[in-house]
Short mmCIF file of C-alpha atoms in Angstrom, two decimals:
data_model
loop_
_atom_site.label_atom_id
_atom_site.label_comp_id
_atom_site.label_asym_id
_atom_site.label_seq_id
_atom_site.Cartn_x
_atom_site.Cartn_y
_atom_site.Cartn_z
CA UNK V 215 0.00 0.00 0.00
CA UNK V 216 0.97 3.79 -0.90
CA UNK V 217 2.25 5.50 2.36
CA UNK V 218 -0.35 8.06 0.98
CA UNK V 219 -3.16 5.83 1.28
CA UNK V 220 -5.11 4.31 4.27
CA UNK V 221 -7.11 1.25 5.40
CA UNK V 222 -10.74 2.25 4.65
CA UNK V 223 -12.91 2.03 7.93
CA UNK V 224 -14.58 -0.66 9.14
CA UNK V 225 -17.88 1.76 8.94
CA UNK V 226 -17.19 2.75 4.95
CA UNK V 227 -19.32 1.05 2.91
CA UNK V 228 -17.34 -1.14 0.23
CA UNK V 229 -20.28 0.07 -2.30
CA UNK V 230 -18.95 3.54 -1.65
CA UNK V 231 -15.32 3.29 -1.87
CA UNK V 232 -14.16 5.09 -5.36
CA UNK V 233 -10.66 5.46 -6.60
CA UNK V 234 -10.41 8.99 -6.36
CA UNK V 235 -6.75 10.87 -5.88
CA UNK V 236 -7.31 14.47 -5.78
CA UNK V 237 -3.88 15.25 -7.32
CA UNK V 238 -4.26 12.88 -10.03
CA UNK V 239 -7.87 12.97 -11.43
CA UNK V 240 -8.52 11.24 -14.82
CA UNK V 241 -9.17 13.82 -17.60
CA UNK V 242 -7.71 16.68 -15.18
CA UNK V 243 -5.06 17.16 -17.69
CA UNK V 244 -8.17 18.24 -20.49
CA UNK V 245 -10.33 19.91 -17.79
CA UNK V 246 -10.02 19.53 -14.41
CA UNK V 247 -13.08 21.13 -13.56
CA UNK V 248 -15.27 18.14 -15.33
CA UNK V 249 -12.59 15.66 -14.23
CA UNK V 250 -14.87 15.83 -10.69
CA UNK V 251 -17.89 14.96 -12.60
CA UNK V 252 -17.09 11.42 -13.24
CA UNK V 253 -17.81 10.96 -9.23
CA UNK V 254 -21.49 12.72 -9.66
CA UNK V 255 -24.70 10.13 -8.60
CA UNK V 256 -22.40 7.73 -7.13
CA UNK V 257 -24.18 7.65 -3.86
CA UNK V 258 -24.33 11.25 -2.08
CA UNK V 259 -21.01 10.80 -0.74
CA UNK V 260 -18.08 8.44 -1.62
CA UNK V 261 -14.97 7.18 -0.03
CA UNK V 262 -11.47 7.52 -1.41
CA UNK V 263 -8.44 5.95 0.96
CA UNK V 264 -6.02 8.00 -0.92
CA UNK V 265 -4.27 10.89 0.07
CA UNK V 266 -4.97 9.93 3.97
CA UNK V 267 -8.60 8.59 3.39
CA UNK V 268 -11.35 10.88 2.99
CA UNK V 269 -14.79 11.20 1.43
CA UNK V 270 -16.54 13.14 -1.16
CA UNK V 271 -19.47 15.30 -1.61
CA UNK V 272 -20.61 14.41 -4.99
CA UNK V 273 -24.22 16.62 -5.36
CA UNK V 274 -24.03 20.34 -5.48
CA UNK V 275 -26.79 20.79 -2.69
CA UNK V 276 -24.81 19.14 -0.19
CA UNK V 277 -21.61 20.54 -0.98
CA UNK V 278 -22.68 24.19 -0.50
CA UNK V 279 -25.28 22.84 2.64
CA UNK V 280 -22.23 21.39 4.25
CA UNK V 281 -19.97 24.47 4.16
CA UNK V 282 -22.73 26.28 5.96
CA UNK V 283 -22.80 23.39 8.99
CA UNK V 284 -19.97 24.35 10.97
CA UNK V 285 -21.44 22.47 13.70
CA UNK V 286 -21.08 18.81 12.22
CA UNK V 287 -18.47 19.99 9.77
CA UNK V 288 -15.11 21.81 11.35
CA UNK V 289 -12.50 23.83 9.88
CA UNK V 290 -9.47 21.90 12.10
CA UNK V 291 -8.98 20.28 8.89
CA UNK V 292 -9.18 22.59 5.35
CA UNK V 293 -6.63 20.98 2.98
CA UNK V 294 -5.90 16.71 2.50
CA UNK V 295 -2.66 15.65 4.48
CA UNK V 296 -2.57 18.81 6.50
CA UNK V 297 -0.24 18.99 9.24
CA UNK V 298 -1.96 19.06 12.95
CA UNK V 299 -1.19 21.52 15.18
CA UNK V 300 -1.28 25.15 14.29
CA UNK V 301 -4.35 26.58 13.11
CA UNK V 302 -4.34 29.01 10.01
CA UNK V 303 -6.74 32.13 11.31
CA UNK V 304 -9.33 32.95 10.56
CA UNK V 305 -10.11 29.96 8.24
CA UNK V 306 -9.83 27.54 11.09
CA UNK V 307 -11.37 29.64 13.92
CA UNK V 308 -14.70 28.07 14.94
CA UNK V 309 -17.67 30.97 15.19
CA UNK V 310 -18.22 33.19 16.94
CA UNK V 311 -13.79 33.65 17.25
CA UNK V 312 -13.53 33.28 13.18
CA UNK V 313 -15.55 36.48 12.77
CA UNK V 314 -12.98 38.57 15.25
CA UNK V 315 -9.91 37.74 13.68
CA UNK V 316 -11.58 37.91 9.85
CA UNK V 317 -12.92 41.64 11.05
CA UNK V 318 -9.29 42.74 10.84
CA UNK V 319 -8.57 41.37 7.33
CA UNK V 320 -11.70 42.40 6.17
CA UNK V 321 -11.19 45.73 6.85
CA UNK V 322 -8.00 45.77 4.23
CA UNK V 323 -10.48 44.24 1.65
CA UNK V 324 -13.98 46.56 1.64
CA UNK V 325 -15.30 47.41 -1.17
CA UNK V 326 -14.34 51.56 -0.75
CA UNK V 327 -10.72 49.43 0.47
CA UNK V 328 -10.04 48.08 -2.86
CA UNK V 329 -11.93 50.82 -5.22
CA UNK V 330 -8.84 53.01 -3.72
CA UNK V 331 -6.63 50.36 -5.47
CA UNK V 332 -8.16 50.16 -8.89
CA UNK V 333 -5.31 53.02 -10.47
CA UNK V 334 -2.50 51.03 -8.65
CA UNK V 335 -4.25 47.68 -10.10
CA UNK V 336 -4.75 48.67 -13.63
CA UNK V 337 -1.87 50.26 -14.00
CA UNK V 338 0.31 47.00 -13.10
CA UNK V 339 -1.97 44.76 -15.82
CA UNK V 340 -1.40 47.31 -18.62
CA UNK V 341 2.58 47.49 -17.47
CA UNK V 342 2.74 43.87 -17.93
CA UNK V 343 1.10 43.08 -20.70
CA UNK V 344 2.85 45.67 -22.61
CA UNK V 345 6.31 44.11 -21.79
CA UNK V 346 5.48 41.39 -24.15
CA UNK V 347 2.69 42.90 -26.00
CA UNK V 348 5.01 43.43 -29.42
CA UNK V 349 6.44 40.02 -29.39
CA UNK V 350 3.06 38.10 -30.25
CA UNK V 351 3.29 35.38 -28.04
CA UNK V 352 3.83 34.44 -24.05
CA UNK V 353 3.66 31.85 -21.87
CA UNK V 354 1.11 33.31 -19.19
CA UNK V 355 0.94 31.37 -16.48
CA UNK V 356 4.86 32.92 -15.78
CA UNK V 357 4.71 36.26 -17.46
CA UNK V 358 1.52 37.44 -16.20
CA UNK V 359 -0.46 34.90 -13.97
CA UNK V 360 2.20 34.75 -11.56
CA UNK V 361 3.09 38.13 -11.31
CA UNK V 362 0.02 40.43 -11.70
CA UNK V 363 -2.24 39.35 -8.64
CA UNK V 364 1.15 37.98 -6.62
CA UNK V 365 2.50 42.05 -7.18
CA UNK V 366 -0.21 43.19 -5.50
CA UNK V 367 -0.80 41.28 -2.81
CA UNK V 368 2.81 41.64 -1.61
CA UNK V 369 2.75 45.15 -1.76
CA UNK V 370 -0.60 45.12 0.36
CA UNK V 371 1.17 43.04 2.91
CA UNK V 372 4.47 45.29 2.03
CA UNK V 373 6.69 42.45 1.50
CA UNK V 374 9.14 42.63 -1.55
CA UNK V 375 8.10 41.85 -4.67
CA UNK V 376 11.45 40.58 -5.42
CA UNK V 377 10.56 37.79 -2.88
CA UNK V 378 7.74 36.46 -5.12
CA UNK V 379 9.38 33.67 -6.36
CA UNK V 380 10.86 31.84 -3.36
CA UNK V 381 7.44 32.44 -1.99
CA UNK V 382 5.13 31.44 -4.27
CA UNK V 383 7.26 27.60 -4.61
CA UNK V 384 6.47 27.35 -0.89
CA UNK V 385 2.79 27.97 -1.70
CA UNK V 386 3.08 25.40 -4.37
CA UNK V 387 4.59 22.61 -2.30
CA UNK V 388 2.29 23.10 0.22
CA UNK V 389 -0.98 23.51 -1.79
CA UNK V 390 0.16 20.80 -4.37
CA UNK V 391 2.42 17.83 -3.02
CA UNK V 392 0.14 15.70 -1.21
CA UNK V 393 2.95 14.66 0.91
CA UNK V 394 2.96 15.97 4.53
CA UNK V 395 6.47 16.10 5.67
CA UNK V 396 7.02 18.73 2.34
CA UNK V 397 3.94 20.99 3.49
CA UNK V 398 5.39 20.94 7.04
CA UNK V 399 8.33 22.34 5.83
CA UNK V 400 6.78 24.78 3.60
CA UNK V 401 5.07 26.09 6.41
CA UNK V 402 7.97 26.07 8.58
CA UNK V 403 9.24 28.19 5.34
CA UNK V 404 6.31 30.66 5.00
CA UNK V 405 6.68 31.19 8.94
CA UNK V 406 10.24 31.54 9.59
CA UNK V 407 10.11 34.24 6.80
CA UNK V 408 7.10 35.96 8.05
CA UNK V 409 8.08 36.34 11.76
CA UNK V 410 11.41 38.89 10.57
CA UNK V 411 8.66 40.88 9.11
CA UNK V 412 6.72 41.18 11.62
CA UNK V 413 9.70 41.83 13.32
CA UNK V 414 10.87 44.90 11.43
CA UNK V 415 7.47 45.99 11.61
CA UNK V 416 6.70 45.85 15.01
CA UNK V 417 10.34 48.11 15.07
CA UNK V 418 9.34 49.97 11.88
CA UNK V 419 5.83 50.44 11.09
CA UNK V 420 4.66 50.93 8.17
CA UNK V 421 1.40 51.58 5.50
CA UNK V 422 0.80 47.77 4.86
CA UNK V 423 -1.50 45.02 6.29
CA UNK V 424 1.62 43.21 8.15
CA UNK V 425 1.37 46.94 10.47
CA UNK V 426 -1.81 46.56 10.58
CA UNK V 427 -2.61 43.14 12.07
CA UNK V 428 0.32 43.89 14.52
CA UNK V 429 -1.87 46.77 15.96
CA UNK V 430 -4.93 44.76 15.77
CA UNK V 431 -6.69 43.56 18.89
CA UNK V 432 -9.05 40.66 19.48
CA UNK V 433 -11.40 40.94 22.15
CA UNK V 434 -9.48 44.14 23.54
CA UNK V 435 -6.08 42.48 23.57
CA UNK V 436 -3.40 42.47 21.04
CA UNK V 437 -2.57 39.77 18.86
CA UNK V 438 0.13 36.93 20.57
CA UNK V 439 3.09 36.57 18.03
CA UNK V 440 1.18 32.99 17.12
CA UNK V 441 -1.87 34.55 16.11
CA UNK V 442 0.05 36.76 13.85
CA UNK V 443 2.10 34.35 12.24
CA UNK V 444 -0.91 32.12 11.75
CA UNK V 445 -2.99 34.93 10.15
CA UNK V 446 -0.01 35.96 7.67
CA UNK V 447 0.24 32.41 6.70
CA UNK V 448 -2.72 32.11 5.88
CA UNK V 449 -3.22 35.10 3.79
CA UNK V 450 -0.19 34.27 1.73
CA UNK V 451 -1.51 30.42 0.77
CA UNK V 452 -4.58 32.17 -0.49
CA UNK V 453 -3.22 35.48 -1.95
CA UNK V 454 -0.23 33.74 -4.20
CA UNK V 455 -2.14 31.45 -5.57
CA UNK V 456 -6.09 31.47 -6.30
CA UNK V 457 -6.69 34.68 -8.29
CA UNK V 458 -3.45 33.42 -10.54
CA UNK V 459 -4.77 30.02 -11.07
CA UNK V 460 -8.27 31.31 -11.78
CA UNK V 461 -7.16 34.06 -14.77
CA UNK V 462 -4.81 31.11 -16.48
CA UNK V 463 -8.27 29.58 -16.92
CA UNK V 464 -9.84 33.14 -18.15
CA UNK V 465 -7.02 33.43 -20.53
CA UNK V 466 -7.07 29.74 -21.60
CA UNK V 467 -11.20 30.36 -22.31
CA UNK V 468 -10.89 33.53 -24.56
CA UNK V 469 -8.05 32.58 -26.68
CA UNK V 470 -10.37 29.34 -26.98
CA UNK V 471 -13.41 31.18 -27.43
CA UNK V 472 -13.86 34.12 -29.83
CA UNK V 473 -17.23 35.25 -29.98
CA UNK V 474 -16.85 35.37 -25.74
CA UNK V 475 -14.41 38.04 -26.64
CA UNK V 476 -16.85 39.40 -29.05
CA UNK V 477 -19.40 39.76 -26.73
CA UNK V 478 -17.36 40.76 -23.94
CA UNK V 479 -16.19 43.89 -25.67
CA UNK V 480 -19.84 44.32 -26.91
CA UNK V 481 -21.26 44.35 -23.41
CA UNK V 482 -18.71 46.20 -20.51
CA UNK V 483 -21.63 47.12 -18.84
CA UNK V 484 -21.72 43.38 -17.82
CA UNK V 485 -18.45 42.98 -16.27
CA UNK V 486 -19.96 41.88 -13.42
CA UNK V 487 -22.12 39.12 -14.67
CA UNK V 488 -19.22 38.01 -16.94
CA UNK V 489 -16.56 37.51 -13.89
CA UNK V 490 -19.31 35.46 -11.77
CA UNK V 491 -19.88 33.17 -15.03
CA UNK V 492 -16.11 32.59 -15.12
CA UNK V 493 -16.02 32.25 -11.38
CA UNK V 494 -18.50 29.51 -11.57
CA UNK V 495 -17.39 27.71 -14.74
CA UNK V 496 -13.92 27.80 -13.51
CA UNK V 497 -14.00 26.79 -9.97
CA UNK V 498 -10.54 26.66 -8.35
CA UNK V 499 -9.84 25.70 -4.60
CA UNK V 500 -11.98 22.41 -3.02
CA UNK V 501 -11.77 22.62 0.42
CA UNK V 502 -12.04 20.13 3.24
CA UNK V 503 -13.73 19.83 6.67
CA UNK V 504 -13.29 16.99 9.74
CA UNK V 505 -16.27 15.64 11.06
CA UNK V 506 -16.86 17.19 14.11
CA UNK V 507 -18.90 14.11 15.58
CA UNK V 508 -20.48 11.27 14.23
CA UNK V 509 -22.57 12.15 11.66
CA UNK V 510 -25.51 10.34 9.37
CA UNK V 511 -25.95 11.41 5.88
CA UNK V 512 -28.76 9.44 4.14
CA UNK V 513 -27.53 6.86 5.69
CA UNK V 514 -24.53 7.12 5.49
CA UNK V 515 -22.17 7.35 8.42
CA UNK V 516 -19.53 9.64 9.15
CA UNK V 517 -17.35 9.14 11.53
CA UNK V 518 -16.10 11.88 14.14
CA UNK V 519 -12.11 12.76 12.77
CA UNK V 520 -13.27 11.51 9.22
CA UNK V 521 -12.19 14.19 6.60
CA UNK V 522 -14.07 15.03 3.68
CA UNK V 523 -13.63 17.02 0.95
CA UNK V 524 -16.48 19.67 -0.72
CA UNK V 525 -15.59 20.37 -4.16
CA UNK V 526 -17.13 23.46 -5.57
CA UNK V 527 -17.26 22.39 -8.96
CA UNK V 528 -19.72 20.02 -8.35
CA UNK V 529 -22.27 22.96 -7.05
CA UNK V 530 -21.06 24.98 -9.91
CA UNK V 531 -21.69 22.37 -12.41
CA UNK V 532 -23.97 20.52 -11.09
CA UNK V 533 -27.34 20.61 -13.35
CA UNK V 534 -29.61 20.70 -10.77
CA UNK V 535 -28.40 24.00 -9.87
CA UNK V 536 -27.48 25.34 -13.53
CA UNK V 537 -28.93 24.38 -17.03
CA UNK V 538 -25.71 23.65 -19.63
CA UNK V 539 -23.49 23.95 -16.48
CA UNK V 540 -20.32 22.92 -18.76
CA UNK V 541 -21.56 26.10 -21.21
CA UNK V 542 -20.12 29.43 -20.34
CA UNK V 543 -22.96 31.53 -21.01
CA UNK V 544 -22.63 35.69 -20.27
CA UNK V 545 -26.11 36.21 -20.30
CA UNK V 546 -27.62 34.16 -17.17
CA UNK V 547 -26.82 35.12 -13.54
CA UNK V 548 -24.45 32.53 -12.20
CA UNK V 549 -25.17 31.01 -9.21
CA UNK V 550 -21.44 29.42 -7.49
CA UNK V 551 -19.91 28.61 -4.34
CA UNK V 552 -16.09 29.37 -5.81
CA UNK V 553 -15.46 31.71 -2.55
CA UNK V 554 -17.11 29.10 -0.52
CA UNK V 555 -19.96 29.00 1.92
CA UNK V 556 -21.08 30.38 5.31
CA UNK V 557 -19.44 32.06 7.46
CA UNK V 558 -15.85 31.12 6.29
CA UNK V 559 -16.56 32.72 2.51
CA UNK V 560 -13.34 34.20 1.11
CA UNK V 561 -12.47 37.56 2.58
CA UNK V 562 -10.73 38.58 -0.63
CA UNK V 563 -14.01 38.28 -3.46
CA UNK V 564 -13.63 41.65 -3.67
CA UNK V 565 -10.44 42.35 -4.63
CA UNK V 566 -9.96 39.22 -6.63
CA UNK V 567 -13.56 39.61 -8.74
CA UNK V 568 -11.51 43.52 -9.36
CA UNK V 569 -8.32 42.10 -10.46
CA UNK V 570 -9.92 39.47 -12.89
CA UNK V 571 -11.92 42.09 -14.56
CA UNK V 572 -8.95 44.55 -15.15
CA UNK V 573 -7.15 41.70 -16.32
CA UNK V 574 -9.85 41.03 -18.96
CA UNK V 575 -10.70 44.32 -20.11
CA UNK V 576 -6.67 45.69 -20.19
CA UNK V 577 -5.85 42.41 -22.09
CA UNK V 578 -9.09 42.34 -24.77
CA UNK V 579 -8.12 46.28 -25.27
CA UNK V 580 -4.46 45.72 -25.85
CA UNK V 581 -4.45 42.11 -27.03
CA UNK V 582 -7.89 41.71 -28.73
CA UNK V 583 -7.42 38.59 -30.88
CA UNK V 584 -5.20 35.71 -29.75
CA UNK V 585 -5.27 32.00 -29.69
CA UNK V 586 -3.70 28.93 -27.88
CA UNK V 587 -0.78 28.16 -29.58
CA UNK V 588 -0.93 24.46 -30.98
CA UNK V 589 2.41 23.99 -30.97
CA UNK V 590 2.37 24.18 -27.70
CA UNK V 591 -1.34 23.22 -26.01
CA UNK V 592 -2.19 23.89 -22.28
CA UNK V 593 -1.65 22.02 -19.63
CA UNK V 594 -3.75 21.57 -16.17
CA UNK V 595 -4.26 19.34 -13.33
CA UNK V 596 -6.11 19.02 -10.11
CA UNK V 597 -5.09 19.22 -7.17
CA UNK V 598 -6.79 21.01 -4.03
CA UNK V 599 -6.73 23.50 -6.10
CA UNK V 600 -7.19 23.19 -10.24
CA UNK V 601 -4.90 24.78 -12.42
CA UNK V 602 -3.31 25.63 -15.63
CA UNK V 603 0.42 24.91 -15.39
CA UNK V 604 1.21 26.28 -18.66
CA UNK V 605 -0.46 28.80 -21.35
CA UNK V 606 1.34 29.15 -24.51
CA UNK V 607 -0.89 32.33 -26.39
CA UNK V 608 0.33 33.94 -29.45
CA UNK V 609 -1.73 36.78 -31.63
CA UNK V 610 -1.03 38.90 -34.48
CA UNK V 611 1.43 41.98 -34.81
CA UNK V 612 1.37 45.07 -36.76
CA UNK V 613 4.54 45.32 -38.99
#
């Protein structure tokens, strides 16, 4: 047996056990998204003894009913193989602590927060895109994916952008190797470098969110040095990695799609509705709970410490929730769960649902017709969190 894998439980039904490894989906490497569909009406949950053991949502109504039930469903546990022990704040907090320590990032992320950003923001996608607007191609995922929304989240914590790239490989290891001991020492990575910032800004302080969360106070007190290192932490697993994953999927989709382009330049007044269709058809993290005590699910058991994972795509394209789920279609009002549900919803919707629209209308205005290159065709996989791992687009240049 795989050290990754487990025993399954005396109380899993065999009818329910699936072979399902989260970092190695069938058809992930064509779309990860409907990769997860292959698991759909298999029972309401199933049982995978990969990756540690865990089970599986597999209808949309139950994924997005399960976020909400913190009070069978815990956050202790919100990625496969994570390590025990230190909490990540505020995703793990239980209510009613989660909202106190999510107050003070949510503060840096309101909407008046991040309209005061928009110049900064805009000005950084047109900068970009014009370094490698004259050549006629670019691999994205490196030259603009993983530097656009990466830039600017460093500079809101005021960390060095220069840093982004030792950074965002700890990110990777521990978001995508599903071995433990190498997210441990990611995150023994992430923190060592975070606690001489807050260091120098506890000495120094400055106009950025690490200043801010060291002033901060929960329930009248200051943060401990823990709490602040678990906060930071957390922030920088979710800000150097989901808003870059989800626009190699918006880039991958236009160049793919021409008359999306078409109509996106035809309608800017939808911007709005156009972001939440890509939000839905393109959902990226799938998050995981433990089972706070034993629990029955149409009669299925759960057992208390069991983990299981709620994938979003299977609320966003699930058909009971949207007709032509698979279709990306500008004109309905998309219902998904991408940010989550409940009380732990993404604190940053704001700011990322801002970046991905700059990033669509400064590329469509400087950049208006491009294509995959078939040469050299995408490539994706799943993982906790889907993504494009390369994005070779070229388009056509004046002489």
């Amino acid at each position: 047996m795989d050290a990754q894998e487990r025993t399954v439980p005396d109380h899993v039904p065999p009818r329910l056990v699936v072979d399902l490894d989260v970092y190695d989906l069938p058809g992930a490497d064509i779309d990860p998204h409907i990769a997860w569909r292959a698991f759909q009406g298999k029972g309401p949950l199933v049982y995978s003894s990969r990756n540690g053991g865990h089970w599986v949502v597999t209808r949309g109504r139950d994924v997005a009913r399960f976020y909400r039930d913190v009070e069978h469903f815990s956050s202790d546990t919100i990625i496969l193989q994570q390590p025990k022990g230190e909490k990540m704040l505020p995703l793990q907090a239980a209510p009613p602590e989660h909202s106190k320590y999510r107050a003070n990032i949510q503060a840096l992320l309101t909407p008046k927060a991040v309209a005061s950003l928009e110049p900064s923001i805009r000005e950084l996608a047109i900068e970009l895109i014009e370094r490698f607007r004259t050549d006629g191609e670019c691999e994205f995922i490196t030259r603009f994916a993983l530097q656009f929304p990466l830039n600017i989240f460093l500079r809101m914590m005021g960390l060095p952008v220069d840093d982004r790239e030792m950074l965002r490989a700890q990110v990777e290891e521990y978001t995508y190797n599903p071995d433990t001991a190498a997210k441990i020492r990611a995150y023994q990575a992430l923190h060592d470098y975070l606690d001489e910032w807050i260091e120098k800004r506890l000495k120094e302080p400055g106009d950025d969110a690490i200043t801010h969360i060291t002033r901060a106070t929960i329930d009248g007190r200051p943060y401990t040095r823990h709490e602040m290192l678990s906060q930071f932490s957390m922030l920088l697993l979710a800000g150097l990695d989901t808003v870059a994953m989800m626009l190699g999927f918006v880039a991958l989709h236009l160049a793919r799609h021409p008359k999306d382009r078409d109509y996106i330049r035809a309608h800017p007044d939808r911007i709005f509705q156009i972001i939440q269709e890509f939000l839905r058809r393109y959902a990226g993290p799938h998050m995981s709970r433990e089972v706070a005590e034993d629990y029955v699910h149409e009669g299925v058991l759960m057992k208390k410490g069991d983990v299981i994972i709620l994938p979003n795509a299977l609320f966003n394209l699930d058909p009971e929730v949207t007709e032509n789920p698979e279709t990306v279609d500008f004109t309905r009002e998309a219902r998904h769960i991408t940010f989550g549900s409940g009380p732990h919803t993404c604190a940053g919707a704001i700011l990322a649902r801002k970046e991905i629209g700059i990033f669509i209308e400064e590329w469509l205005a400087r950049i208006p017709e491009f294509e995959e290159d078939p040469n050299r065709p995408a490539t994706m996989k799943s993982a906790t969190q889907n993504c494009v791992t390369s994005l070779w687009l070229r388009w056509p240049v004046a002489a």
